Short mmCIF file of C-alpha atoms in Angstrom, two decimals:
data_model
loop_
_atom_site.label_atom_id
_atom_site.label_comp_id
_atom_site.label_asym_id
_atom_site.label_seq_id
_atom_site.Cartn_x
_atom_site.Cartn_y
_atom_site.Cartn_z
CA MET S 5 0.00 0.00 0.00
CA GLU S 6 3.01 2.28 0.28
CA ARG S 7 2.76 2.57 -3.48
CA ILE S 8 -0.24 4.80 -2.82
CA LEU S 9 1.95 7.08 -0.74
CA LYS S 10 4.55 7.27 -3.51
CA ILE S 11 1.90 8.40 -5.98
CA LEU S 12 0.38 10.93 -3.57
CA GLU S 13 3.77 12.27 -2.65
CA GLU S 14 4.25 13.23 -6.27
CA ASN S 15 0.74 14.44 -6.96
CA CYS S 16 -1.82 14.72 -4.18
CA ARG S 17 -4.55 16.00 -6.49
CA ILE S 18 -4.89 12.64 -8.18
CA THR S 19 -8.19 10.90 -7.42
CA ASP S 20 -8.64 7.62 -5.55
CA LYS S 21 -10.18 6.20 -8.71
CA GLU S 22 -7.10 7.05 -10.75
CA ILE S 23 -4.79 5.57 -8.15
CA ALA S 24 -6.95 2.45 -8.10
CA THR S 25 -6.60 2.10 -11.88
CA MET S 26 -2.87 2.66 -11.81
CA LEU S 27 -2.32 0.02 -9.14
CA SER S 28 -5.07 -2.42 -10.17
CA LEU S 29 -6.91 -1.97 -6.87
CA ASP S 30 -10.49 -1.24 -5.87
CA GLU S 31 -11.33 2.42 -5.51
CA SER S 32 -12.78 1.67 -2.08
CA ALA S 33 -9.54 -0.03 -1.00
CA VAL S 34 -7.58 3.08 -1.97
CA ALA S 35 -10.02 5.35 -0.14
CA ARG S 36 -9.77 3.16 2.94
CA ALA S 37 -5.99 3.08 2.86
CA ARG S 38 -5.81 6.82 2.42
CA ALA S 39 -8.16 7.39 5.37
CA GLU S 40 -6.07 5.08 7.52
CA TYR S 41 -2.87 6.87 6.56
CA GLU S 42 -4.49 10.17 7.46
CA LYS S 43 -5.75 8.84 10.78
CA ALA S 44 -2.40 7.31 11.68
CA GLY S 45 -0.65 10.56 10.83
CA VAL S 46 1.35 9.00 8.00
CA ILE S 47 -0.22 11.49 5.62
CA MET S 48 0.17 14.77 7.46
CA GLY S 49 -1.45 17.04 4.92
CA TYR S 50 -1.82 17.91 1.26
CA LYS S 51 0.01 21.13 0.56
CA ALA S 52 0.79 22.98 -2.64
CA CYS S 53 4.43 23.40 -3.48
CA ILE S 54 4.87 27.12 -4.04
CA ASP S 55 7.79 29.10 -5.32
CA TRP S 56 7.16 32.35 -3.43
CA ASP S 57 10.02 34.02 -5.26
CA LYS S 58 7.82 34.15 -8.34
CA THR S 59 5.11 36.07 -6.49
CA GLU S 60 4.90 39.57 -5.08
CA ASP S 61 5.56 38.07 -1.69
CA GLU S 62 8.83 39.37 -0.27
CA SER S 63 9.09 36.99 2.64
CA THR S 64 12.40 35.52 3.59
CA VAL S 65 13.51 32.23 5.08
CA ALA S 66 16.32 31.73 7.56
CA MET S 67 17.97 28.69 9.06
CA ILE S 68 18.96 29.12 12.66
CA GLU S 69 21.37 26.79 14.37
CA LEU S 70 20.83 26.63 18.11
CA LYS S 71 23.12 25.29 20.77
CA VAL S 72 20.92 24.21 23.63
CA THR S 73 21.38 22.84 27.14
CA PRO S 74 19.19 19.76 27.42
CA GLN S 75 16.87 19.83 30.38
CA TYR S 76 16.80 17.20 33.06
CA GLY S 77 14.22 14.53 32.36
CA GLU S 78 12.98 16.29 29.20
CA GLY S 79 15.97 16.12 26.90
CA PHE S 80 15.41 18.48 23.99
CA ASP S 81 11.69 17.87 23.55
CA LYS S 82 10.47 20.62 25.84
CA ILE S 83 12.58 23.35 24.29
CA ALA S 84 11.69 22.06 20.82
CA LYS S 85 8.00 22.41 21.64
CA ARG S 86 8.47 25.94 22.91
CA ILE S 87 10.08 26.75 19.57
CA TYR S 88 7.79 24.96 17.15
CA ASP S 89 4.65 26.41 18.67
CA TYR S 90 5.52 29.77 17.13
CA PRO S 91 3.62 30.01 13.83
CA GLU S 92 6.53 31.70 12.06
CA VAL S 93 8.60 28.56 12.64
CA GLU S 94 8.28 26.26 9.62
CA SER S 95 10.49 23.35 10.65
CA VAL S 96 12.41 22.21 13.72
CA TYR S 97 14.96 19.40 13.71
CA LEU S 98 17.15 17.88 16.42
CA MET S 99 20.57 17.51 14.86
CA SER S 100 23.72 15.50 15.36
CA GLY S 101 26.99 17.41 15.05
CA SER S 102 28.24 20.75 16.25
CA PHE S 103 24.88 22.25 17.17
CA ASP S 104 21.65 20.81 18.56
CA ILE S 105 18.53 22.25 16.99
CA MET S 106 17.90 23.55 13.50
CA VAL S 107 15.00 25.99 13.10
CA LEU S 108 13.57 27.16 9.79
CA ILE S 109 11.77 30.47 10.04
CA ARG S 110 9.79 32.43 7.52
CA GLY S 111 9.40 36.15 8.08
CA ARG S 112 8.12 39.04 6.02
CA THR S 113 11.50 40.76 6.09
CA MET S 114 15.03 40.03 7.26
CA LYS S 115 14.45 42.42 10.09
CA GLU S 116 11.40 40.54 11.25
CA VAL S 117 13.36 37.30 11.33
CA ALA S 118 16.23 38.97 13.17
CA MET S 119 13.82 40.37 15.71
CA PHE S 120 12.26 36.97 16.26
CA VAL S 121 15.66 35.45 16.94
CA SER S 122 16.79 38.19 19.28
CA THR S 123 13.54 38.61 21.20
CA LYS S 124 12.12 35.07 21.21
CA LEU S 125 14.78 32.42 20.63
CA ALA S 126 17.99 33.82 22.05
CA PRO S 127 16.52 34.78 25.44
CA MET S 128 15.24 31.26 26.13
CA GLU S 129 17.05 29.95 29.14
CA ALA S 130 18.20 26.71 27.57
CA VAL S 131 19.54 28.38 24.44
CA VAL S 132 23.29 28.81 24.68
CA SER S 133 23.92 30.37 21.27
CA THR S 134 22.27 31.06 17.90
CA SER S 135 23.65 31.33 14.39
CA THR S 136 21.33 32.69 11.71
CA SER S 137 21.76 32.15 7.95
CA PHE S 138 19.37 33.60 5.41
CA VAL S 139 18.31 31.65 2.34
CA LEU S 140 19.29 33.60 -0.75
CA LYS S 141 17.89 31.34 -3.45
CA LYS S 142 15.93 28.13 -3.44
CA TYR S 143 17.00 25.54 -5.98
CA LYS S 144 15.19 22.44 -4.81
CA GLU S 145 12.77 21.72 -1.97
CA ASN S 146 11.05 18.46 -1.01
CA GLY S 147 12.27 16.90 -4.23
CA VAL S 148 10.88 19.70 -6.39
CA ILE S 149 13.35 21.65 -8.48
CA PHE S 150 12.44 25.32 -8.56
CA ARG S 151 12.66 26.15 -12.20
CA LYS S 152 10.18 26.04 -15.00
CA GLU S 153 9.68 22.52 -16.26
CA PRO S 154 11.43 22.52 -19.63
CA ASP S 155 9.10 21.96 -22.58
CA ASP S 156 8.89 18.47 -23.98
CA GLU S 157 11.86 18.57 -26.30
CA ARG S 158 11.41 15.12 -27.73
CA GLU S 159 11.23 15.42 -31.48
CA VAL S 160 9.23 13.02 -33.55
CA MET S 161 11.34 10.57 -35.45
CA GLY S 162 10.30 8.83 -38.63
CA LEU S 163 9.65 6.26 -35.83
CA MET J 2 19.02 21.69 -65.09
CA MET J 3 19.92 18.43 -63.39
CA ASP J 4 17.41 15.65 -63.93
CA TYR J 5 17.64 14.28 -60.40
CA ASP J 6 14.80 11.90 -60.94
CA ARG J 7 16.78 10.09 -63.60
CA LEU J 8 20.01 10.15 -61.62
CA LEU J 9 18.89 8.91 -58.23
CA SER J 10 18.85 5.25 -57.28
CA GLN J 11 15.65 3.65 -58.44
CA LYS J 12 15.62 1.31 -55.46
CA VAL J 13 15.84 4.15 -52.95
CA LYS J 14 13.27 6.26 -54.76
CA GLU J 15 10.77 3.43 -54.54
CA ILE J 16 10.98 3.34 -50.75
CA LYS J 17 8.04 5.16 -49.18
CA PRO J 18 8.96 7.99 -46.83
CA SER J 19 7.51 7.75 -43.35
CA GLY J 20 3.94 9.06 -43.44
CA ILE J 21 4.10 10.41 -39.92
CA ARG J 22 6.06 13.54 -40.51
CA LYS J 23 3.24 15.74 -41.78
CA PHE J 24 1.22 15.41 -38.57
CA PHE J 25 4.06 16.40 -36.37
CA ASP J 26 5.08 19.31 -38.50
CA ILE J 27 1.61 20.63 -37.74
CA VAL J 28 2.02 19.93 -34.02
CA ALA J 29 5.22 21.92 -33.94
CA VAL J 30 3.46 25.14 -34.95
CA MET J 31 0.04 24.54 -33.38
CA LYS J 32 -0.42 26.30 -30.10
CA ASP J 33 -1.69 24.12 -27.24
CA ALA J 34 -1.34 20.94 -29.28
CA ILE J 35 -0.35 17.97 -27.22
CA SER J 36 1.14 14.78 -28.45
CA LEU J 37 0.99 11.08 -27.68
CA GLY J 38 3.14 10.56 -30.71
CA VAL J 39 6.72 10.08 -29.62
CA GLY J 40 8.47 6.74 -29.50
CA GLU J 41 10.80 7.21 -26.59
CA PRO J 42 10.91 7.49 -22.79
CA ASP J 43 10.00 10.79 -21.13
CA PHE J 44 12.64 10.21 -18.46
CA VAL J 45 15.99 11.90 -18.77
CA THR J 46 18.90 9.46 -18.67
CA PRO J 47 19.61 8.77 -14.96
CA TRP J 48 22.20 11.15 -13.60
CA HIS J 49 24.82 8.57 -12.65
CA ILE J 50 24.88 7.45 -16.29
CA ARG J 51 25.11 11.00 -17.66
CA ASP J 52 27.84 11.68 -15.11
CA ALA J 53 29.85 8.71 -16.35
CA GLY J 54 29.69 10.17 -19.86
CA ILE J 55 30.82 13.57 -18.61
CA GLN J 56 33.61 11.94 -16.63
CA SER J 57 34.92 10.20 -19.74
CA LEU J 58 35.03 13.54 -21.57
CA GLN J 59 36.88 15.17 -18.69
CA GLU J 60 39.42 12.38 -18.82
CA GLY J 61 39.91 13.06 -22.51
CA LYS J 62 38.51 9.77 -23.75
CA THR J 63 37.66 11.21 -27.12
CA TYR J 64 39.21 8.66 -29.49
CA TYR J 65 37.64 5.95 -31.64
CA THR J 66 37.14 2.66 -29.90
CA SER J 67 37.67 -0.75 -31.46
CA ASN J 68 35.26 -1.33 -34.35
CA TRP J 69 33.46 -3.85 -32.17
CA GLY J 70 33.14 -1.32 -29.34
CA LEU J 71 34.98 -1.04 -26.04
CA LEU J 72 35.82 -4.49 -24.73
CA GLU J 73 34.75 -3.25 -21.30
CA LEU J 74 31.29 -2.46 -22.68
CA ARG J 75 31.01 -5.73 -24.59
CA THR J 76 31.92 -7.57 -21.40
CA GLU J 77 29.24 -5.67 -19.46
CA ALA J 78 26.74 -6.26 -22.27
CA ALA J 79 27.38 -10.02 -22.21
CA ALA J 80 27.06 -10.04 -18.41
CA TYR J 81 23.82 -8.08 -18.65
CA LEU J 82 22.25 -10.49 -21.13
CA LYS J 83 23.30 -13.43 -18.98
CA ARG J 84 21.94 -11.81 -15.83
CA ARG J 85 18.60 -10.71 -17.27
CA TYR J 86 17.79 -13.39 -19.88
CA GLY J 87 20.18 -16.28 -19.27
CA LEU J 88 21.87 -15.85 -22.66
CA GLU J 89 25.58 -16.54 -23.11
CA TYR J 90 27.77 -14.61 -25.55
CA LYS J 91 31.54 -14.23 -25.74
CA PRO J 92 32.48 -10.55 -25.42
CA ASP J 93 35.40 -10.86 -27.87
CA SER J 94 33.58 -12.37 -30.85
CA GLU J 95 29.82 -12.53 -30.29
CA VAL J 96 28.95 -8.96 -29.22
CA LEU J 97 28.96 -5.79 -31.35
CA ILE J 98 28.23 -2.24 -30.20
CA THR J 99 26.28 -0.26 -32.82
CA VAL J 100 24.80 3.20 -33.20
CA GLY J 101 21.40 2.33 -31.78
CA GLY J 102 19.48 -0.87 -32.31
CA SER J 103 18.47 0.40 -35.76
CA GLU J 104 22.00 0.21 -37.10
CA GLY J 105 22.22 -3.33 -35.78
CA ILE J 106 19.01 -4.23 -37.61
CA ASP J 107 20.21 -2.69 -40.87
CA ASN J 108 23.64 -4.30 -40.72
CA THR J 109 22.25 -7.70 -39.81
CA ILE J 110 19.73 -7.68 -42.63
CA ARG J 111 22.43 -6.61 -45.08
CA ALA J 112 24.75 -9.34 -43.82
CA LEU J 113 22.12 -12.07 -44.19
CA VAL J 114 19.87 -11.20 -47.11
CA SER J 115 20.78 -11.79 -50.76
CA PRO J 116 18.67 -10.58 -53.70
CA GLY J 117 15.49 -12.63 -53.99
CA ASP J 118 15.58 -13.90 -50.40
CA GLU J 119 12.28 -13.68 -48.58
CA VAL J 120 12.12 -12.07 -45.17
CA LEU J 121 9.13 -12.70 -42.92
CA ILE J 122 8.00 -9.62 -41.02
CA PRO J 123 5.17 -9.76 -38.48
CA GLU J 124 3.07 -6.60 -38.82
CA PRO J 125 2.03 -4.14 -37.49
CA SER J 126 5.59 -3.41 -36.44
CA PHE J 127 8.43 -0.91 -36.36
CA VAL J 128 8.85 0.67 -39.76
CA CYS J 129 12.48 0.01 -40.62
CA TYR J 130 12.49 -3.70 -41.44
CA GLN J 131 10.82 -3.45 -44.81
CA PRO J 132 13.04 -0.67 -46.26
CA CYS J 133 16.18 -2.42 -45.01
CA VAL J 134 15.11 -5.66 -46.70
CA LEU J 135 14.30 -3.84 -49.94
CA LEU J 136 17.71 -2.14 -49.99
CA SER J 137 19.31 -5.58 -49.79
CA GLY J 138 17.24 -6.74 -52.75
CA GLY J 139 15.23 -9.03 -50.49
CA VAL J 140 11.50 -9.57 -50.61
CA PRO J 141 9.56 -8.51 -47.51
CA VAL J 142 6.76 -10.92 -46.64
CA PRO J 143 4.41 -9.40 -44.06
CA ILE J 144 2.58 -11.66 -41.61
CA GLU J 145 -0.43 -9.97 -40.07
CA THR J 146 -0.64 -10.44 -36.31
CA LYS J 147 -4.17 -10.26 -34.97
CA VAL J 148 -5.75 -8.83 -31.88
CA GLU J 149 -7.56 -12.14 -31.24
CA ASP J 150 -4.08 -13.76 -30.99
CA GLU J 151 -2.97 -10.95 -28.65
CA PHE J 152 -0.88 -9.66 -31.56
CA LYS J 153 1.41 -12.69 -31.30
CA LEU J 154 2.99 -14.46 -34.23
CA THR J 155 1.47 -17.94 -34.37
CA ALA J 156 3.19 -21.09 -35.62
CA ARG J 157 0.32 -21.66 -38.05
CA GLN J 158 0.71 -18.24 -39.68
CA LEU J 159 4.45 -18.73 -39.85
CA LYS J 160 4.18 -22.13 -41.57
CA GLU J 161 1.84 -20.70 -44.20
CA LYS J 162 4.38 -18.09 -45.26
CA ILE J 163 7.50 -20.21 -45.40
CA THR J 164 8.76 -21.02 -48.90
CA PRO J 165 12.06 -22.44 -50.17
CA LYS J 166 13.20 -18.83 -50.56
CA THR J 167 12.61 -17.86 -46.93
CA LYS J 168 15.90 -16.64 -45.48
CA LEU J 169 15.04 -14.74 -42.34
CA LEU J 170 12.30 -14.30 -39.75
CA ILE J 171 12.14 -10.99 -37.94
CA LEU J 172 10.73 -11.21 -34.42
CA PRO J 173 9.85 -7.73 -33.17
CA PHE J 174 8.67 -8.47 -29.61
CA PRO J 175 7.77 -6.83 -27.26
CA ASN J 176 6.10 -5.11 -30.15
CA ASN J 177 5.91 -1.50 -31.21
CA PRO J 178 3.08 -0.49 -31.84
CA THR J 179 0.76 -3.25 -30.55
CA GLY J 180 2.30 -4.01 -27.15
CA GLY J 181 2.13 -7.72 -27.93
CA ILE J 182 4.75 -10.03 -26.43
CA MET J 183 5.82 -13.60 -27.11
CA GLU J 184 5.81 -15.87 -24.08
CA LYS J 185 8.13 -18.81 -23.70
CA LYS J 186 5.48 -21.27 -24.86
CA ASP J 187 4.76 -19.15 -27.95
CA LEU J 188 8.44 -19.05 -28.80
CA GLU J 189 8.69 -22.85 -28.33
CA GLU J 190 6.06 -23.23 -31.04
CA ILE J 191 7.87 -20.88 -33.39
CA ALA J 192 11.14 -22.69 -32.71
CA GLU J 193 9.44 -25.99 -33.52
CA VAL J 194 8.67 -24.68 -37.02
CA ILE J 195 12.10 -23.15 -37.59
CA ARG J 196 14.35 -25.90 -36.22
CA GLY J 197 15.67 -28.15 -38.96
CA THR J 198 15.31 -25.43 -41.62
CA ASP J 199 17.93 -22.96 -42.87
CA ILE J 200 15.87 -20.01 -41.69
CA LEU J 201 17.66 -17.46 -39.52
CA VAL J 202 16.04 -15.20 -36.93
CA LEU J 203 16.58 -11.53 -36.20
CA SER J 204 15.05 -10.96 -32.78
CA ASP J 205 14.55 -7.26 -32.11
CA GLU J 206 14.32 -7.15 -28.32
CA ILE J 207 14.83 -3.43 -27.79
CA TYR J 208 11.76 -3.32 -25.48
CA SER J 209 12.75 -6.45 -23.55
CA GLU J 210 12.93 -4.61 -20.21
CA LEU J 211 9.47 -3.13 -20.58
CA THR J 212 7.08 -6.00 -19.98
CA TYR J 213 4.25 -5.97 -17.49
CA GLY J 214 3.52 -8.93 -15.31
CA LEU J 215 5.79 -11.37 -17.11
CA LYS J 216 9.56 -11.39 -17.67
CA HIS J 217 10.77 -11.30 -21.25
CA THR J 218 12.05 -14.50 -22.83
CA SER J 219 14.47 -14.37 -25.75
CA ILE J 220 14.03 -16.86 -28.56
CA ALA J 221 17.81 -17.38 -28.44
CA SER J 222 17.29 -19.13 -25.09
CA ILE J 223 15.11 -21.82 -26.71
CA ASP J 224 16.77 -25.10 -27.73
CA GLY J 225 18.31 -25.03 -31.17
CA MET J 226 17.73 -21.31 -31.68
CA TRP J 227 20.89 -19.63 -30.33
CA GLU J 228 22.94 -20.73 -33.34
CA ARG J 229 20.50 -19.25 -35.87
CA THR J 230 19.51 -16.07 -34.04
CA VAL J 231 20.86 -12.55 -33.98
CA VAL J 232 19.59 -10.68 -30.92
CA ILE J 233 19.25 -6.91 -31.18
CA ASN J 234 19.03 -4.95 -27.97
CA GLY J 235 20.16 -1.56 -26.73
CA LEU J 236 19.91 1.03 -24.00
CA SER J 237 17.52 3.49 -25.60
CA LYS J 238 14.27 2.26 -24.11
CA SER J 239 15.50 0.38 -21.04
CA HIS J 240 17.74 3.13 -19.68
CA ALA J 241 16.11 6.16 -21.30
CA MET J 242 19.18 6.69 -23.50
CA THR J 243 17.69 7.23 -26.96
CA GLY J 244 19.89 10.19 -27.85
CA TRP J 245 23.11 8.40 -26.94
CA ARG J 246 22.61 5.95 -29.80
CA ILE J 247 23.92 2.72 -28.34
CA GLY J 248 22.72 -0.59 -29.73
CA LEU J 249 23.85 -4.11 -28.88
CA VAL J 250 24.06 -6.97 -31.36
CA PHE J 251 24.57 -10.54 -30.15
CA GLY J 252 25.00 -13.61 -32.31
CA PRO J 253 27.20 -16.49 -33.44
CA ALA J 254 30.74 -15.35 -34.37
CA PRO J 255 30.54 -16.20 -38.12
CA ILE J 256 27.47 -13.97 -38.49
CA LEU J 257 28.84 -11.17 -36.33
CA GLN J 258 32.08 -11.08 -38.31
CA GLN J 259 30.09 -10.14 -41.41
CA VAL J 260 27.81 -7.74 -39.55
CA THR J 261 30.85 -6.03 -38.06
CA LYS J 262 32.44 -5.66 -41.49
CA ILE J 263 29.52 -3.49 -42.57
CA HIS J 264 29.59 -1.55 -39.31
CA GLN J 265 33.32 -1.01 -39.70
CA TYR J 266 33.05 0.47 -43.20
CA ALA J 267 29.91 2.49 -42.59
CA ILE J 268 30.31 3.70 -39.02
CA MET J 269 33.81 2.82 -37.72
CA SER J 270 32.72 2.73 -34.08
CA ALA J 271 29.87 3.90 -31.89
CA PRO J 272 30.41 7.27 -30.12
CA THR J 273 33.00 6.82 -27.38
CA VAL J 274 31.32 9.05 -24.81
CA SER J 275 28.12 7.07 -25.21
CA GLN J 276 29.96 3.81 -24.79
CA TYR J 277 31.40 4.90 -21.46
CA ALA J 278 27.99 6.02 -20.28
CA ALA J 279 26.61 2.65 -21.40
CA VAL J 280 29.19 0.81 -19.30
CA GLU J 281 27.83 2.57 -16.22
CA ALA J 282 24.22 1.94 -17.28
CA LEU J 283 24.72 -1.80 -17.69
CA ARG J 284 26.84 -2.11 -14.57
CA ALA J 285 24.70 -0.09 -12.17
CA GLY J 286 21.42 0.69 -13.91
CA ASP J 287 19.15 -2.25 -13.11
CA LYS J 288 17.37 -0.25 -10.41
CA ASP J 289 16.66 2.54 -12.91
CA ILE J 290 14.98 0.00 -15.16
CA GLU J 291 12.73 -1.26 -12.37
CA TYR J 292 11.74 2.28 -11.44
CA MET J 293 10.89 3.44 -14.95
CA CYS J 294 9.10 0.21 -15.84
CA GLY J 295 6.97 0.60 -12.71
CA GLN J 296 6.04 4.13 -13.73
CA TYR J 297 5.11 3.07 -17.28
CA ASN J 298 3.01 0.29 -15.88
CA MET J 299 0.86 2.70 -13.86
CA ARG J 300 0.37 4.97 -16.85
CA ARG J 301 -0.41 1.96 -19.02
CA LYS J 302 -3.28 0.99 -16.75
CA LEU J 303 -4.56 4.55 -16.61
CA MET J 304 -4.59 4.88 -20.39
CA HIS J 305 -6.08 1.45 -20.97
CA GLU J 306 -8.90 2.20 -18.54
CA GLY J 307 -9.42 5.53 -20.28
CA PHE J 308 -9.85 3.97 -23.73
CA ASN J 309 -12.15 1.28 -22.40
CA LYS J 310 -14.27 3.88 -20.68
CA MET J 311 -14.74 5.86 -23.87
CA GLY J 312 -15.65 2.71 -25.75
CA LEU J 313 -12.61 2.26 -27.98
CA THR J 314 -11.72 -1.43 -28.02
CA CYS J 315 -8.16 -1.75 -26.92
CA PHE J 316 -5.89 -4.75 -26.42
CA GLU J 317 -4.18 -4.42 -23.04
CA PRO J 318 -0.54 -4.10 -24.06
CA ARG J 319 1.86 -6.42 -22.28
CA GLY J 320 5.12 -4.78 -23.31
CA ALA J 321 6.77 -1.62 -24.72
CA PHE J 322 4.98 1.72 -24.03
CA TYR J 323 2.29 1.99 -26.67
CA MET J 324 -1.41 1.43 -26.82
CA PHE J 325 -3.03 0.42 -30.09
CA PRO J 326 -6.78 0.97 -29.80
CA SER J 327 -9.10 0.12 -32.66
CA ILE J 328 -10.99 3.10 -34.08
CA LYS J 329 -13.01 1.02 -36.53
CA SER J 330 -16.21 1.80 -34.62
CA THR J 331 -15.90 5.44 -35.68
CA GLY J 332 -16.04 4.56 -39.37
CA LEU J 333 -13.03 6.77 -40.03
CA THR J 334 -9.76 5.64 -41.59
CA SER J 335 -6.70 5.87 -39.35
CA GLU J 336 -5.37 8.87 -41.22
CA ASP J 337 -8.69 10.74 -41.19
CA PHE J 338 -9.11 10.03 -37.51
CA CYS J 339 -5.65 11.35 -36.70
CA GLU J 340 -5.97 14.38 -38.91
CA ARG J 341 -9.34 15.39 -37.46
CA LEU J 342 -8.27 14.67 -33.89
CA LEU J 343 -5.33 16.96 -34.40
CA ARG J 344 -7.27 19.75 -36.09
CA GLU J 345 -10.31 19.64 -33.82
CA GLU J 346 -8.91 18.66 -30.44
CA LYS J 347 -5.21 19.33 -30.89
CA VAL J 348 -4.04 15.88 -29.94
CA ALA J 349 -1.44 14.15 -32.08
CA VAL J 350 -1.39 10.37 -32.31
CA VAL J 351 0.04 8.11 -34.99
CA PRO J 352 -2.19 6.40 -37.59
CA GLY J 353 -1.92 2.62 -37.37
CA ASN J 354 -1.30 2.13 -41.09
CA ALA J 355 2.14 3.70 -40.58
CA PHE J 356 3.13 0.31 -39.15
CA GLY J 357 1.98 -1.75 -42.12
CA ASP J 358 -1.31 -2.14 -43.93
CA SER J 359 -2.61 -4.36 -41.15
CA GLY J 360 -2.44 -1.43 -38.76
CA GLU J 361 -5.29 0.32 -40.59
CA GLY J 362 -8.24 0.95 -38.28
CA HIS J 363 -5.98 1.58 -35.30
CA ILE J 364 -4.09 4.48 -33.76
CA ARG J 365 -0.88 4.32 -31.75
CA CYS J 366 -0.76 6.25 -28.50
CA CYS J 367 2.40 6.35 -26.44
CA TYR J 368 2.12 6.40 -22.66
CA ALA J 369 5.65 7.59 -21.98
CA TYR J 370 4.15 10.86 -20.77
CA SER J 371 3.27 12.24 -17.36
CA VAL J 372 -0.02 11.20 -15.76
CA GLU J 373 -1.36 14.75 -16.07
CA HIS J 374 -0.50 14.86 -19.78
CA ILE J 375 -2.18 11.51 -20.41
CA LYS J 376 -5.32 12.63 -18.58
CA VAL J 377 -5.64 15.80 -20.66
CA ALA J 378 -5.10 13.89 -23.89
CA LEU J 379 -7.68 11.25 -22.98
CA ASP J 380 -10.24 13.92 -22.09
CA ARG J 381 -9.76 15.52 -25.48
CA ILE J 382 -10.04 12.21 -27.32
CA GLU J 383 -13.25 11.42 -25.44
CA HIS J 384 -14.62 14.83 -26.36
CA PHE J 385 -13.71 14.18 -30.00
CA LEU J 386 -15.50 10.81 -30.01
CA GLY J 387 -18.58 12.47 -28.54
CA LYS J 388 -18.81 14.76 -31.57
CA LEU J 389 -18.56 12.02 -34.20
#
């Protein structure tokens, strides 16, 4: 049934009926599987993949590396929750290596992001240090390459 | 004024040009036209294969190779055929690297066919066999495969067409355009007819990796057939490498020596950069094949369901990446159907008669396109049928 996930991962607007045809399954079986995946939290949502750079939107994304003191009995989970509950935070990862937590933030301007770091993240007790890097250009995200799909360049042969 | 008509080779002039061109010249300038007309994968060659080609250029490997092709590639090709189909060929004398499978077909026909020899060609099929036979002075003898036989060549049909002049049987399976395949038991029956005769076999297995639900069997793996068979394969369809032009020819050494002589004088050697990329493809590309074949399979089912739903009878193809629905119910000829479909709905497909007279009443639709593309094309075809 993970084949259903593979198809949805590429195109979540495809119908259950079409998936059923492609995999030689019953439409109802696909609908059931999809509902179960949603319930179990395997499918976490169906979001459009948007290249904001092509819109009027001027928002900016930053990656912030945090060094954090883990808390007794809670590890990193408590501080992670405090961070990811902010709506401007897009992603939070616990990392191996020279820092502990990676935070992806989207803000309307660089200044807004900088303010968020200095007024919200940095003052948290457990946070030892922050290092902020702004994204200048997005080439590829979640497997999608951010450039116009080239036209079908296949020329017709005499067969 | 030069009288070209008088000067040009009569034999070449008599060969019909491909009738497809005119449709696709229209597509090229028609806004919003979409096509199901190509005959190649929509995948780009996997990156690790392209990278191997680039690497060879950076290392300055820009010379000719041996006429037979890089020994390294022939060795990989032999290993590949053994691994996938259980066929054994010696890399030093029974494998030739050509410029695409088509060159292999041409050279093999030229090496085998003398003037007056008859060549059996199951049709509908790929369009190059007949012209190649004619250029050799041979006589093409079409055998019409039928939808009720799942577009297979049957032993009975074969027997009917064999004469004392029969030199060669061409076996184009998995088949372009019908999607028919020959299973092991079907090939056993063909072999039964051929064994004990002097008839040779050219088995064009370029689509061998694209079968759905059943692994491909090569006729060369059937008892008594290896020694009379030339197997044509290549990387174009299996590894999405059409533009690299790498074909593989396998056969008994005495035949390949003659085939290679033609290749040597006409071509010298296949492009070196492509040969290095092909080494990587055959060595580390099996997973690419599985992936792409899986994708084609899903699109195949989607398109087949689509044609059934709109009431066009369509054999469920078992190999390659084409669908060959019958349009006889519309009362239109293949060409009229295609021309009107293009003008009125802006969808380009190929008329079935391009693949031999027996293809009349059919159209060929390729499903090597994205799911979205296929859905749009099917919607338009359904709309077109509704107007007829």
